[in-house]
Coordinates of C-alpha atoms in Angstrom, one line a residue:
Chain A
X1 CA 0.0 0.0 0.0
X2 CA 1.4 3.4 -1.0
X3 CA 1.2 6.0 1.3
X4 CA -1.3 9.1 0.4
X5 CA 0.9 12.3 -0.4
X6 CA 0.3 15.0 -3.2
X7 CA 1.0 13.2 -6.8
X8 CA 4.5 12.6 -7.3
X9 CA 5.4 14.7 -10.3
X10 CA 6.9 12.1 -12.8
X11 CA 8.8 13.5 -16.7
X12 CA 8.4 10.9 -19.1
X13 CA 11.2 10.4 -21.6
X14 CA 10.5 8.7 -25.1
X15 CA 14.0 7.6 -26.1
X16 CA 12.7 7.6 -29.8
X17 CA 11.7 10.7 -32.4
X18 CA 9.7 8.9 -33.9
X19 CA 5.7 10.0 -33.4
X20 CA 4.3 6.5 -33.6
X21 CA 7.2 5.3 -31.7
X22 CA 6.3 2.3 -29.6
X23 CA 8.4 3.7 -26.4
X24 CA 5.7 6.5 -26.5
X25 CA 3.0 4.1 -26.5
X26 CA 4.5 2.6 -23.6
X27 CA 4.6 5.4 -21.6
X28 CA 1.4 6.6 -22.3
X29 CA 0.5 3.0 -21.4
X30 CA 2.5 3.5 -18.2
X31 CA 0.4 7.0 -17.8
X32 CA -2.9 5.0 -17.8
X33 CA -2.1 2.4 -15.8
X34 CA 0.0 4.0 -12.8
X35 CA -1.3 4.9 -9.1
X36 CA -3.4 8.0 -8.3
X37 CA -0.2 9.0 -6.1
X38 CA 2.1 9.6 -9.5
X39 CA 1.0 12.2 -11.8
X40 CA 2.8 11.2 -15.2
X41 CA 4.2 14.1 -18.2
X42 CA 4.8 12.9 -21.5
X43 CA 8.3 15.1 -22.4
X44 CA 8.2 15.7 -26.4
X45 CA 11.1 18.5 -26.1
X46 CA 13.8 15.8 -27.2
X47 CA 14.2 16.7 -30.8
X48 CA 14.7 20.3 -29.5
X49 CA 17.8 19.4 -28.0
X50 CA 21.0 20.3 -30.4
X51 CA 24.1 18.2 -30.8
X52 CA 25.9 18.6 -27.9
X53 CA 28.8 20.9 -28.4
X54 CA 31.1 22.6 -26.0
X55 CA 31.7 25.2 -27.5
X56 CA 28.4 26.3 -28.1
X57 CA 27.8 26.1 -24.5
X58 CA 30.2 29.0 -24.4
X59 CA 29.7 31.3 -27.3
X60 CA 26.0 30.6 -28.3
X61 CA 23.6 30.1 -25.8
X62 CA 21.1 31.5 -27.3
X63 CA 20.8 28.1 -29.7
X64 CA 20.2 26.1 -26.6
X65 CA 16.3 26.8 -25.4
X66 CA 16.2 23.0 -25.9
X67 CA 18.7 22.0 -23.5
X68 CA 17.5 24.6 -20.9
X69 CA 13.9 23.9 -21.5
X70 CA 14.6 20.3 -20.9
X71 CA 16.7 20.7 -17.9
X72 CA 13.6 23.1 -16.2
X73 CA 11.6 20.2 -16.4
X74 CA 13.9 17.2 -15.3
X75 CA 14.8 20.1 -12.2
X76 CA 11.2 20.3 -11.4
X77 CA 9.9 16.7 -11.7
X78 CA 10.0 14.2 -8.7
X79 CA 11.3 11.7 -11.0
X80 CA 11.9 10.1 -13.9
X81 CA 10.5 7.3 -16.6
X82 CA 12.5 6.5 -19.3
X83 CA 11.2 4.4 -21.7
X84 CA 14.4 3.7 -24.4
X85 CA 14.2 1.6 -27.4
X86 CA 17.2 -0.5 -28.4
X87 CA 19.9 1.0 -31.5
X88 CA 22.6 -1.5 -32.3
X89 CA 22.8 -2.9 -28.9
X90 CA 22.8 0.5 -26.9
X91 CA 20.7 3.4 -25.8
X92 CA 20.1 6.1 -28.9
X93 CA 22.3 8.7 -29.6
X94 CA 19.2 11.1 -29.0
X95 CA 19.0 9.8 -25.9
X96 CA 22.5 10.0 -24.8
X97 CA 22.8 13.3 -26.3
X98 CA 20.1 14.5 -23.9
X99 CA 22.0 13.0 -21.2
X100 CA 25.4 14.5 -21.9
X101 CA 23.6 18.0 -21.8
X102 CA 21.9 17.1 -18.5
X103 CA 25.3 16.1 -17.1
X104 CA 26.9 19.6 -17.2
X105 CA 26.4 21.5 -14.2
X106 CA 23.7 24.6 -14.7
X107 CA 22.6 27.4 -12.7
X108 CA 20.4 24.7 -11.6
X109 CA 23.3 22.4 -10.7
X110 CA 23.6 19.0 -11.7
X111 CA 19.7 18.3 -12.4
X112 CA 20.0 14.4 -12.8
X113 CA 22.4 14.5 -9.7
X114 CA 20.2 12.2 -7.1
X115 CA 17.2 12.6 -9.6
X116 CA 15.0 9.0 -9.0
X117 CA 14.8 7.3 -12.5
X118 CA 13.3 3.9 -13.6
X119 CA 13.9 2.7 -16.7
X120 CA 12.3 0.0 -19.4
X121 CA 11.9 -0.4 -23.0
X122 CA 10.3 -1.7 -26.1
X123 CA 11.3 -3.7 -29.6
X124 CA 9.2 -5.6 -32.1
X125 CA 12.1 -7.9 -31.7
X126 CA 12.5 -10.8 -28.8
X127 CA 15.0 -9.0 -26.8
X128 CA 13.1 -6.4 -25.4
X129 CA 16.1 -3.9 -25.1
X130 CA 18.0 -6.0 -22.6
X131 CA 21.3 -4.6 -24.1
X132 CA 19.9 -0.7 -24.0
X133 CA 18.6 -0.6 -20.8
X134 CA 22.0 -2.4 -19.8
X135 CA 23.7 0.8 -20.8
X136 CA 21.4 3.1 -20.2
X137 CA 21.6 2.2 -16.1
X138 CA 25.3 2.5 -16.5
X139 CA 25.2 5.9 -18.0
X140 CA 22.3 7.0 -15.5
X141 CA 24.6 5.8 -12.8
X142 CA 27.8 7.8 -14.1
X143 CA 25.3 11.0 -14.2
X144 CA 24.9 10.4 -10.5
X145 CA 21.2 9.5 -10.8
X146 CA 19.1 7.4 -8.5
X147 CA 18.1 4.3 -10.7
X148 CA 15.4 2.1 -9.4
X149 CA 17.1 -1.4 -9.8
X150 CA 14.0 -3.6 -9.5
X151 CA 11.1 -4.5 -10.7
X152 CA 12.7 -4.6 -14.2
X153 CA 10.4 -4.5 -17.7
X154 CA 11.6 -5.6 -21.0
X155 CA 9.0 -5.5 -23.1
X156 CA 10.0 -7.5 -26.5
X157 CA 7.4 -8.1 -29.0
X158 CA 6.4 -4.8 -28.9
X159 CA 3.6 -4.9 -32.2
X160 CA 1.3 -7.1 -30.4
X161 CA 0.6 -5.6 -26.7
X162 CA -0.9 -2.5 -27.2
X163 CA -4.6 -1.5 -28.2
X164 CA -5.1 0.0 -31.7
X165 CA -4.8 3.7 -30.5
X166 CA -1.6 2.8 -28.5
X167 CA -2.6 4.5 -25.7
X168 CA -3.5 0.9 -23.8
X169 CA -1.5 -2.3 -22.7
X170 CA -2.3 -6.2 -23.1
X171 CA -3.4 -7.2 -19.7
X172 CA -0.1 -8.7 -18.5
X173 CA 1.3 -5.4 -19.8
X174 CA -0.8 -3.0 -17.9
X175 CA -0.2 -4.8 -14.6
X176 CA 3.9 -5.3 -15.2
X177 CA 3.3 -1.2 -15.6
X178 CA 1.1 -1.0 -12.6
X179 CA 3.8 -2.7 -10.4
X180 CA 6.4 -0.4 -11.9
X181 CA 5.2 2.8 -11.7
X182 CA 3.8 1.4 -8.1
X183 CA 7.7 0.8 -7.2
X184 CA 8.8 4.0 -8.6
X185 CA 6.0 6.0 -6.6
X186 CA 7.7 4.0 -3.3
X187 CA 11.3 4.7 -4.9
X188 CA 10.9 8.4 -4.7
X189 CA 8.8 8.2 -1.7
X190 CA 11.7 6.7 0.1
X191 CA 14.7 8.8 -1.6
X192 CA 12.5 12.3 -1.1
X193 CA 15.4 14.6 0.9
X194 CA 12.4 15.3 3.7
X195 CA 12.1 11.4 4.1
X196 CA 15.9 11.1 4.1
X197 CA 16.7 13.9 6.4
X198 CA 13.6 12.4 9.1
X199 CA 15.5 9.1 8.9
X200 CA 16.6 8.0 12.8
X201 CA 20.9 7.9 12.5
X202 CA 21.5 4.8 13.4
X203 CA 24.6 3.8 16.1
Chain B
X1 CA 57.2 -5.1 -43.2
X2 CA 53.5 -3.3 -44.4
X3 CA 53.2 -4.6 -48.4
X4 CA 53.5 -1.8 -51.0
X5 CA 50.2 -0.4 -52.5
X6 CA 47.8 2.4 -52.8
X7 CA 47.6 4.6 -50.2
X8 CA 44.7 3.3 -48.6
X9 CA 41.5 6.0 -47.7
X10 CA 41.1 6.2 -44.0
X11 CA 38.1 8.4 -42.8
X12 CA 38.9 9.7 -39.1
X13 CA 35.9 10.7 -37.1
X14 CA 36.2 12.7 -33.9
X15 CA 33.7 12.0 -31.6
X16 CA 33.6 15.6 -29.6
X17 CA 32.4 18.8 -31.8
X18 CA 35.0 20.8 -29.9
X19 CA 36.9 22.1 -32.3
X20 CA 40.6 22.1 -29.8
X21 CA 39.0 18.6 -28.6
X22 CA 42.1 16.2 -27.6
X23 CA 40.5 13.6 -30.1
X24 CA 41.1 15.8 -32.8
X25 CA 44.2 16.4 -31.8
X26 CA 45.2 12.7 -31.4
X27 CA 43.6 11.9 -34.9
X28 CA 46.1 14.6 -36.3
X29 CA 48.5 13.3 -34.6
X30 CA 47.8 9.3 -36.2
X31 CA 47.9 11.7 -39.6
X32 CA 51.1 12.9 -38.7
X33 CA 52.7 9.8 -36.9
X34 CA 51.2 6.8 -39.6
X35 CA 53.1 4.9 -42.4
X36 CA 52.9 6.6 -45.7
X37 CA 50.6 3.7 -47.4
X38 CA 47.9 5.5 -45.8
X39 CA 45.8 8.9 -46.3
X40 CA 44.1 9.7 -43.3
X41 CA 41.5 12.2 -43.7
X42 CA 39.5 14.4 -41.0
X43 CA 36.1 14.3 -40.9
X44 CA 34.7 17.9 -39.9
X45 CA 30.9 17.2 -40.6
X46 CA 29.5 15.4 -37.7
X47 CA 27.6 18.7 -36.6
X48 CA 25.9 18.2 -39.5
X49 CA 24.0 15.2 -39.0
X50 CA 20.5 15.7 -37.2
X51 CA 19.0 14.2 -34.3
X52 CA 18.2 10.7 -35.9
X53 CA 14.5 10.0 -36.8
X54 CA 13.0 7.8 -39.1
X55 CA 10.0 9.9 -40.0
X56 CA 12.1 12.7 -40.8
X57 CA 14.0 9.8 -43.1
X58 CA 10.9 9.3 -44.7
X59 CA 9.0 12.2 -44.7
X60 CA 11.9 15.3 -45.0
X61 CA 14.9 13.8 -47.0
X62 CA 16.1 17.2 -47.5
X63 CA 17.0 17.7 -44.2
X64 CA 19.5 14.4 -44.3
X65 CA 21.9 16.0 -46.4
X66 CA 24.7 15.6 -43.4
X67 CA 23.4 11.9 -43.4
X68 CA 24.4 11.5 -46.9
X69 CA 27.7 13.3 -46.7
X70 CA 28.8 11.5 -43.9
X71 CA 27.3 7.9 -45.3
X72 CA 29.1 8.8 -48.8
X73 CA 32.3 9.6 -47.4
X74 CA 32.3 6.4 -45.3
X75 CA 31.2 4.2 -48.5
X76 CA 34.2 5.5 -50.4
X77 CA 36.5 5.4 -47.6
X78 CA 38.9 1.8 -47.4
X79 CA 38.5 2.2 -43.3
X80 CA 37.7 4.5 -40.4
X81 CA 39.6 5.4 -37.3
X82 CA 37.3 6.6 -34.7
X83 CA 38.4 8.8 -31.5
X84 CA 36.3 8.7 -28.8
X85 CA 36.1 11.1 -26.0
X86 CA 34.0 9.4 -22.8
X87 CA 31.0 11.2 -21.6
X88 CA 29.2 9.4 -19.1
X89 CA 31.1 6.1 -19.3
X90 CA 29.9 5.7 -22.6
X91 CA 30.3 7.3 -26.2
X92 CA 29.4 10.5 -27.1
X93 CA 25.3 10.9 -27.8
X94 CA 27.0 12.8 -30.8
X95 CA 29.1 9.7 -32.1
X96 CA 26.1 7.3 -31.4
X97 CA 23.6 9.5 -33.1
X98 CA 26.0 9.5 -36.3
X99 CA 26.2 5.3 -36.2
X100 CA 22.7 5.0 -35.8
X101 CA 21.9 7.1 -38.9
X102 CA 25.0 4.8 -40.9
X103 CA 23.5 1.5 -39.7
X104 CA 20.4 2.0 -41.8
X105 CA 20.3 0.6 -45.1
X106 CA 20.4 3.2 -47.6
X107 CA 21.2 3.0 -51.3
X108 CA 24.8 2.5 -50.7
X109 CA 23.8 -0.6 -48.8
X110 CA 24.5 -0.6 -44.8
X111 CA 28.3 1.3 -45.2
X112 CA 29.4 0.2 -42.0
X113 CA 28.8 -3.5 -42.8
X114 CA 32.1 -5.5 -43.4
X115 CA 34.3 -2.1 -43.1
X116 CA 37.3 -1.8 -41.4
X117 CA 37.5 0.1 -38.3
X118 CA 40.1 1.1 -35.5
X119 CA 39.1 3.0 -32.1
X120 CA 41.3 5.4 -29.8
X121 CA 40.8 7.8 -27.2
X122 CA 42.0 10.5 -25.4
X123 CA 40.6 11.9 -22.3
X124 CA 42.3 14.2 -19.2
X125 CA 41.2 12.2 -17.0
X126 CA 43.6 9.4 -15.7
X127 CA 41.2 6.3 -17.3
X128 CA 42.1 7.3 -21.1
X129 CA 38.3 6.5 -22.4
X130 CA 38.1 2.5 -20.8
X131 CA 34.6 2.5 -20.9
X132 CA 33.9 4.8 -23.9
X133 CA 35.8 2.2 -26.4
X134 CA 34.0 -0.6 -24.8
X135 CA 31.0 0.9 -25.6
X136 CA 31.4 1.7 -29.1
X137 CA 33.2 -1.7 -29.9
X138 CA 29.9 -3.2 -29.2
X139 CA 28.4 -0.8 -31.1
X140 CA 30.0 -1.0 -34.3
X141 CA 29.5 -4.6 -33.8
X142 CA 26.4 -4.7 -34.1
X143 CA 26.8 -2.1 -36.8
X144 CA 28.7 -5.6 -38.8
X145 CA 31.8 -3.2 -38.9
X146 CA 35.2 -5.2 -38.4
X147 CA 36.7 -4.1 -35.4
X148 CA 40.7 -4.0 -35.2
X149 CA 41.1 -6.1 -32.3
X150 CA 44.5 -4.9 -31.0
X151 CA 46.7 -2.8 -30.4
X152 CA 44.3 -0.7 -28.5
X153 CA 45.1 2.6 -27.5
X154 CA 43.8 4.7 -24.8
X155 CA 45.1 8.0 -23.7
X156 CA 44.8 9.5 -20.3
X157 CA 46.3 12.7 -19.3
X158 CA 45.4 14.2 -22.8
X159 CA 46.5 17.6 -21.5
X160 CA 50.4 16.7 -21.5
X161 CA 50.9 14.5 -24.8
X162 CA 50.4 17.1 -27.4
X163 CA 53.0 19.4 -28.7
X164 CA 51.8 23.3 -28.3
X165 CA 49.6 23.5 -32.1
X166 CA 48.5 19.9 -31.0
X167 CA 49.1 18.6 -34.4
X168 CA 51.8 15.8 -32.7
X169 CA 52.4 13.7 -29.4
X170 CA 54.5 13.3 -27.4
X171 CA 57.8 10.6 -28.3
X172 CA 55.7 7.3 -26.5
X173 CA 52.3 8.1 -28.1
X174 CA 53.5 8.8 -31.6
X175 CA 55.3 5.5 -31.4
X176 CA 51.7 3.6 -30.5
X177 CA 50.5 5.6 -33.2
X178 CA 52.1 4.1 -35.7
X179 CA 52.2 1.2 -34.4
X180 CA 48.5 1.5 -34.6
X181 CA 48.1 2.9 -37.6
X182 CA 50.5 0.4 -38.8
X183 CA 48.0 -2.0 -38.1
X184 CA 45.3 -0.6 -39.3
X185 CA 47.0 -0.8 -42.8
X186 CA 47.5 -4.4 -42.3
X187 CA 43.9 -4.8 -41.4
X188 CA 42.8 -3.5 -44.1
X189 CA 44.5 -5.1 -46.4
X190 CA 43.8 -8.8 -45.4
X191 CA 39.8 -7.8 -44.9
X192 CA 39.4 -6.2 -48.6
X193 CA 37.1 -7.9 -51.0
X194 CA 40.0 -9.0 -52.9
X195 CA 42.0 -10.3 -50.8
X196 CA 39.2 -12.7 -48.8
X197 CA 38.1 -13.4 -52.8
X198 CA 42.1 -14.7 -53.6
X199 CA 42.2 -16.8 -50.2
X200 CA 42.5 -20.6 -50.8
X201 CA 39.8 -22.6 -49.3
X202 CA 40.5 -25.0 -47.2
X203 CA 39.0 -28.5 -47.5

């Protein structure tokens, strides 16, 4: 049983461009079937994020409202869901591009710094982004983010477990996501700096 | 002893947009440092291949015209060397977003498939890009390119192995240069068409 708070603010990351993409079916999947106690936000800023590039962090700031935009809303969300497909056995470069931006310290400071984040995946294939996710929670983990190591969800078959508008799961889908998003609500729960900070010191 | 022919076409690819990045600098120096049977050639245009997405490759294949530049030069070139700064423990988003594009098929056929490749790194960082080379030897394996198994080359401490322009190293890492680049050459030659088409068959 989850305890009753105000929702949990959650940014949704498609690791894909692509409208139709099947990662965004998934997290709106994961949308409609989480707890009351996690409010869920499709992000769909990720193809407004530029190449990264150094020195365009110095001498043209102006050409990154993408970056910033994204990093306002990873700062002001609870947590994260990032739902990645799989691109020659590894996260997407769109993906990881977003990620090296988020790394850099801001005037915000290091936003994925002790940010909560679960991760999963989808592919029409049968491996259901084993390999992706693999590197993905190495790369989250280097960033100095808060990855929620279980319940895992590969999803692998990916064509036949959502409804024809794609914004529903198979049954065994939706309750996988259920118990997910149910762990990630009790992930940030328990990482929350109020929640760490009321912890008894033990010895 | 390297066999007499051709210069072969080596296309180097930075993985950093920096333009004083230490991977540039180290793929001038393999320019500078490698046996004269081959031409190694910088390529500049990585900031000019989008964020990858497959409805842009459908629907807007005006916008790929850094896609097709960078696939061309790749098609024509006889191997790549690839330098690879470490962001993250991994790759570059930049460097991975440029393979994913490359692994499509295309009308040039899938241009990393069966081409020779060598990886380096350079990073200032006492760990020389470890992980980052891991990374994208997996990837270009799944890519079907033909990874140069050894020597491999990483280089920590960037900061101190460049001469002042940074177009050469230092006395120990120009000899690993061309020792690698050396290689390379030999690499080439026994994986071309020819070659494998000339082989005796055994049985």
């Amino acid at each position: 049983m989850t305890a009753s708070h105000p929702p949990f603010r959650v940014l949704c990351l498609p690791g894909s461009l692509r409208r139709d993409s099947w990662n965004r079916r998934l997290l709106w999947a994961a949308a409609a079937h989480a707890p009351a106690t996690l409010s869920l936000e499709l992000y769909e800023g990720l193809g407004e994020v530029p190449l990264f590039d150094e020195d365009s962090a110095r001498t043209r700031p102006e050409d990154l409202a993408g970056v910033d935009a994204l990093r306002s809303a990873v700062a002001a969300a609870d947590g994260l869901l990032i739902a990645t497909p799989e691109y020659n056995q590894s996260l997407p470069g769109v993906l990881k591009n977003a990620l090296d931006w988020l790394s850099l310290d801001s005037p915000q400071g290091e936003v994925l710094e002790q940010k909560p984040v679960a991760i999963t995946g989808a592919s029409t294939g049968p491996w259901g982004t084993r390999l992706a996710q693999t590197a993905l929670r190495q790369v989250l983990h280097a960033c100095g983010a808060l990855v929620m190591p279980t319940p895992t969800l590969f999803v692998a078959s990916a064509a036949s477990r959502f409804d024809a508008d794609g914004r529903h799961a198979d049954e065994a889908l939706a309750v996988s996501l259920h118990r997910m998003t149910t762990a990630l609500d009790r992930w940030i729960a328990q990482l929350r700096p109020e929640t760490r900070d009321a912890r008894p010191v033990c010895g």
